[in-house]
Every structure is written in structure tokens, then in C-alpha cells.
């Protein structure tokens, strides 16, 4: 199982929306590096949902439920179906991630505008320690 992080502007599509709908097609990604990350996703992989803007941070978890496919609205993009798995409360802020000094080489810290990326194993383990009751 692989782990990823997907950013969303909560005013456009929030964790609340995903929880209410239960499942969604994750689309609208146009950056080539982020599209590659979506194309690497496989059913069963886990995705940290990250709210950008305002207090930026990891707010929840989703599971990949489909193979990646071309985005019908943009042939240069890709989509994948995500299913809501749960909330991570309180959120883990970007400031906390940076202050840990453990992830300075990760795209989340180095490339602030990248919307979708693989999550390194050391981040997954760090999050498991922060949320021992969550099924990360």
C-alpha cells in the first residue's frame, strides 16, 4: 500500500463534502508532477486530505477506490476515485510539519503549490504516532 497527500481548497471541495458524498472523483489536477502522482495511485492506497488556504494542514484520510484514468475534461490530466475514511482531529498544520524538521526534503515543504504527491514512509509513521487510534 502506498500513501499520498492531496490538497484541496476547502471553499471549493472540503473534507466535509467528501464525508457527505462518501466517494468522489478527484479531478482538476493540471500540474504534470501532480498528475504523475495520481497516475501512480492504485486501489487500496491511502490519501491524506490536506486543506490549503487559511490554516493549512492535514484534516483527514481517504482510500483510493479506482485505477487512475484520463480526465474526460482534460486529456493531459488524470482522475481517481477516493472514498472518505475519516477525520484526523485536531488537524496537523503545515507549521507543525515544518517545525518537526523531519520533512524538509518532501515536496509538501519544498513545493508549496504542488497539489498531489506521494507521502514518504517517515511521514506516514509520524502521523501514525500522532493519531494512534486512526487507521493510518
PDB file of C-alpha atoms in Angstrom:
ATOM      1  CA  UNK A   1       0.000   0.000   0.000  1.00  0.00           C
ATOM      2  CA  UNK A   2       1.280   3.458  -0.909  1.00  0.00           C
ATOM      3  CA  UNK A   3       0.432   6.790   0.687  1.00  0.00           C
ATOM      4  CA  UNK A   4      -0.222  10.122  -0.966  1.00  0.00           C
ATOM      5  CA  UNK A   5      -1.251  13.619   0.010  1.00  0.00           C
ATOM      6  CA  UNK A   6      -3.886  15.568  -1.928  1.00  0.00           C
ATOM      7  CA  UNK A   7      -4.536  19.249  -1.351  1.00  0.00           C
ATOM      8  CA  UNK A   8      -7.888  20.909  -1.759  1.00  0.00           C
ATOM      9  CA  UNK A   9      -9.192  24.378  -1.130  1.00  0.00           C
ATOM     10  CA  UNK A  10     -11.972  23.798   1.421  1.00  0.00           C
ATOM     11  CA  UNK A  11     -14.084  26.536  -0.186  1.00  0.00           C
ATOM     12  CA  UNK A  12     -14.059  24.526  -3.424  1.00  0.00           C
ATOM     13  CA  UNK A  13     -14.195  20.959  -2.055  1.00  0.00           C
ATOM     14  CA  UNK A  14     -13.699  20.161   1.616  1.00  0.00           C
ATOM     15  CA  UNK A  15     -13.357  17.080   3.763  1.00  0.00           C
ATOM     16  CA  UNK A  16     -16.956  17.789   4.840  1.00  0.00           C
ATOM     17  CA  UNK A  17     -18.012  17.419   1.189  1.00  0.00           C
ATOM     18  CA  UNK A  18     -16.130  14.125   0.847  1.00  0.00           C
ATOM     19  CA  UNK A  19     -17.609  12.818   4.096  1.00  0.00           C
ATOM     20  CA  UNK A  20     -21.139  13.734   2.996  1.00  0.00           C
ATOM     21  CA  UNK A  21     -20.726  12.261  -0.517  1.00  0.00           C
ATOM     22  CA  UNK A  22     -18.717   9.257   0.773  1.00  0.00           C
ATOM     23  CA  UNK A  23     -16.912   8.968  -2.576  1.00  0.00           C
ATOM     24  CA  UNK A  24     -15.701  11.351  -5.277  1.00  0.00           C
ATOM     25  CA  UNK A  25     -13.656  11.536  -8.453  1.00  0.00           C
ATOM     26  CA  UNK A  26     -10.523  13.506  -7.592  1.00  0.00           C
ATOM     27  CA  UNK A  27     -10.075  15.775 -10.594  1.00  0.00           C
ATOM     28  CA  UNK A  28      -8.935  19.234 -11.581  1.00  0.00           C
ATOM     29  CA  UNK A  29      -5.217  18.497 -11.223  1.00  0.00           C
ATOM     30  CA  UNK A  30      -3.156  20.081 -14.003  1.00  0.00           C
ATOM     31  CA  UNK A  31       0.463  20.196 -12.791  1.00  0.00           C
ATOM     32  CA  UNK A  32       2.423  17.452 -14.584  1.00  0.00           C
ATOM     33  CA  UNK A  33       4.166  16.286 -11.395  1.00  0.00           C
ATOM     34  CA  UNK A  34       0.841  16.088  -9.515  1.00  0.00           C
ATOM     35  CA  UNK A  35      -0.797  14.225 -12.436  1.00  0.00           C
ATOM     36  CA  UNK A  36       2.050  11.674 -12.296  1.00  0.00           C
ATOM     37  CA  UNK A  37       1.279  11.122  -8.604  1.00  0.00           C
ATOM     38  CA  UNK A  38      -2.386  10.443  -9.431  1.00  0.00           C
ATOM     39  CA  UNK A  39      -1.336   8.002 -12.158  1.00  0.00           C
ATOM     40  CA  UNK A  40       0.745   6.118  -9.546  1.00  0.00           C
ATOM     41  CA  UNK A  41      -2.262   5.592  -7.244  1.00  0.00           C
ATOM     42  CA  UNK A  42      -3.817   2.132  -7.015  1.00  0.00           C
ATOM     43  CA  UNK A  43      -6.973   0.819  -5.330  1.00  0.00           C
ATOM     44  CA  UNK A  44      -6.349   0.429  -1.602  1.00  0.00           C
ATOM     45  CA  UNK A  45      -3.725   3.171  -1.404  1.00  0.00           C
ATOM     46  CA  UNK A  46      -4.334   5.810   1.273  1.00  0.00           C
ATOM     47  CA  UNK A  47      -4.514   9.561   0.752  1.00  0.00           C
ATOM     48  CA  UNK A  48      -4.027  12.259   3.372  1.00  0.00           C
ATOM     49  CA  UNK A  49      -6.514  15.044   2.631  1.00  0.00           C
ATOM     50  CA  UNK A  50      -4.962  18.460   3.122  1.00  0.00           C
ATOM     51  CA  UNK A  51      -6.871  21.756   3.304  1.00  0.00           C
ATOM     52  CA  UNK A  52      -4.932  24.635   1.760  1.00  0.00           C
ATOM     53  CA  UNK A  53      -5.633  28.267   2.470  1.00  0.00           C
ATOM     54  CA  UNK A  54      -6.422  29.659   5.896  1.00  0.00           C
ATOM     55  CA  UNK A  55      -4.990  27.216   8.415  1.00  0.00           C
ATOM     56  CA  UNK A  56      -3.302  24.768   6.065  1.00  0.00           C
ATOM     57  CA  UNK A  57      -2.976  21.201   7.218  1.00  0.00           C
ATOM     58  CA  UNK A  58      -3.874  17.524   7.055  1.00  0.00           C
ATOM     59  CA  UNK A  59      -7.521  17.084   8.043  1.00  0.00           C
ATOM     60  CA  UNK A  60      -8.470  13.540   7.042  1.00  0.00           C
ATOM     61  CA  UNK A  61      -7.920  10.298   5.216  1.00  0.00           C
ATOM     62  CA  UNK A  62      -9.334   8.724   2.078  1.00  0.00           C
ATOM     63  CA  UNK A  63      -8.792   5.433   0.282  1.00  0.00           C
ATOM     64  CA  UNK A  64      -8.234   5.084  -3.452  1.00  0.00           C
ATOM     65  CA  UNK A  65     -11.127   3.054  -4.919  1.00  0.00           C
ATOM     66  CA  UNK A  66     -10.330   3.005  -8.650  1.00  0.00           C
ATOM     67  CA  UNK A  67      -7.481   2.733 -11.080  1.00  0.00           C
ATOM     68  CA  UNK A  68      -6.367   6.128 -12.372  1.00  0.00           C
ATOM     69  CA  UNK A  69      -7.848   7.150 -15.698  1.00  0.00           C
ATOM     70  CA  UNK A  70      -7.684  10.058 -18.105  1.00  0.00           C
ATOM     71  CA  UNK A  71      -9.714  13.067 -17.041  1.00  0.00           C
ATOM     72  CA  UNK A  72     -12.564  13.375 -19.572  1.00  0.00           C
ATOM     73  CA  UNK A  73     -12.422  17.175 -19.168  1.00  0.00           C
ATOM     74  CA  UNK A  74      -8.660  17.414 -19.747  1.00  0.00           C
ATOM     75  CA  UNK A  75      -6.696  14.745 -21.644  1.00  0.00           C
ATOM     76  CA  UNK A  76      -3.431  15.931 -20.032  1.00  0.00           C
ATOM     77  CA  UNK A  77      -4.827  15.218 -16.570  1.00  0.00           C
ATOM     78  CA  UNK A  78      -5.907  12.126 -14.631  1.00  0.00           C
ATOM     79  CA  UNK A  79      -8.590  11.297 -12.080  1.00  0.00           C
ATOM     80  CA  UNK A  80      -9.038   8.650  -9.445  1.00  0.00           C
ATOM     81  CA  UNK A  81     -11.975   7.780  -7.184  1.00  0.00           C
ATOM     82  CA  UNK A  82     -11.471   8.452  -3.477  1.00  0.00           C
ATOM     83  CA  UNK A  83     -13.604   7.224  -0.596  1.00  0.00           C
ATOM     84  CA  UNK A  84     -13.827   9.016   2.750  1.00  0.00           C
ATOM     85  CA  UNK A  85     -12.122   7.111   5.574  1.00  0.00           C
ATOM     86  CA  UNK A  86     -12.074   9.525   8.472  1.00  0.00           C
ATOM     87  CA  UNK A  87     -11.064  12.776  10.072  1.00  0.00           C
ATOM     88  CA  UNK A  88      -7.759  13.489  11.749  1.00  0.00           C
ATOM     89  CA  UNK A  89      -8.563  15.740  14.694  1.00  0.00           C
ATOM     90  CA  UNK A  90      -7.061  18.038  15.570  1.00  0.00           C
ATOM     91  CA  UNK A  91      -5.587  18.746  12.161  1.00  0.00           C
ATOM     92  CA  UNK A  92      -1.849  18.596  11.663  1.00  0.00           C
ATOM     93  CA  UNK A  93      -0.850  22.021  10.405  1.00  0.00           C
ATOM     94  CA  UNK A  94       1.774  22.789   7.813  1.00  0.00           C
ATOM     95  CA  UNK A  95       3.560  24.796  10.519  1.00  0.00           C
ATOM     96  CA  UNK A  96       3.796  21.659  12.711  1.00  0.00           C
ATOM     97  CA  UNK A  97       5.078  19.623   9.775  1.00  0.00           C
ATOM     98  CA  UNK A  98       7.762  22.234   9.050  1.00  0.00           C
ATOM     99  CA  UNK A  99       8.662  22.683  12.732  1.00  0.00           C
ATOM    100  CA  UNK A 100       9.323  18.944  13.065  1.00  0.00           C
ATOM    101  CA  UNK A 101      12.339  19.390  10.722  1.00  0.00           C
ATOM    102  CA  UNK A 102      11.770  15.784   9.569  1.00  0.00           C
ATOM    103  CA  UNK A 103      10.380  16.514   6.098  1.00  0.00           C
ATOM    104  CA  UNK A 104      12.495  19.321   4.654  1.00  0.00           C
ATOM    105  CA  UNK A 105      13.190  17.252   1.537  1.00  0.00           C
ATOM    106  CA  UNK A 106       9.477  16.470   0.908  1.00  0.00           C
ATOM    107  CA  UNK A 107       7.547  18.248  -1.844  1.00  0.00           C
ATOM    108  CA  UNK A 108       4.926  19.434   0.672  1.00  0.00           C
ATOM    109  CA  UNK A 109       7.569  21.603   2.308  1.00  0.00           C
ATOM    110  CA  UNK A 110       9.701  22.394  -0.759  1.00  0.00           C
ATOM    111  CA  UNK A 111       6.997  22.936  -3.401  1.00  0.00           C
ATOM    112  CA  UNK A 112       4.157  24.823  -1.765  1.00  0.00           C
ATOM    113  CA  UNK A 113       1.963  24.903  -4.870  1.00  0.00           C
ATOM    114  CA  UNK A 114       2.126  21.179  -5.709  1.00  0.00           C
ATOM    115  CA  UNK A 115      -1.368  19.760  -5.153  1.00  0.00           C
ATOM    116  CA  UNK A 116      -0.875  15.987  -5.153  1.00  0.00           C
ATOM    117  CA  UNK A 117       2.204  13.983  -4.174  1.00  0.00           C
ATOM    118  CA  UNK A 118       3.455  10.740  -2.719  1.00  0.00           C
ATOM    119  CA  UNK A 119       3.794  10.769   1.077  1.00  0.00           C
ATOM    120  CA  UNK A 120       7.119   9.446   2.381  1.00  0.00           C
ATOM    121  CA  UNK A 121       7.143   6.490   4.775  1.00  0.00           C
ATOM    122  CA  UNK A 122       8.644   8.627   7.554  1.00  0.00           C
ATOM    123  CA  UNK A 123       5.640  10.986   7.310  1.00  0.00           C
ATOM    124  CA  UNK A 124       3.205   8.055   7.496  1.00  0.00           C
ATOM    125  CA  UNK A 125       4.954   6.767  10.628  1.00  0.00           C
ATOM    126  CA  UNK A 126       4.984  10.262  12.153  1.00  0.00           C
ATOM    127  CA  UNK A 127       1.236  10.593  11.513  1.00  0.00           C
ATOM    128  CA  UNK A 128       0.564   7.138  12.996  1.00  0.00           C
ATOM    129  CA  UNK A 129       2.325   8.267  16.181  1.00  0.00           C
ATOM    130  CA  UNK A 130       0.247  11.484  16.250  1.00  0.00           C
ATOM    131  CA  UNK A 131      -3.048   9.621  15.716  1.00  0.00           C
ATOM    132  CA  UNK A 132      -2.682   6.212  17.388  1.00  0.00           C
ATOM    133  CA  UNK A 133      -6.438   5.500  17.186  1.00  0.00           C
ATOM    134  CA  UNK A 134      -6.734   6.341  13.486  1.00  0.00           C
ATOM    135  CA  UNK A 135      -6.341   3.566  10.942  1.00  0.00           C
ATOM    136  CA  UNK A 136      -3.408   5.066   9.074  1.00  0.00           C
TER     137      UNK A 136
END
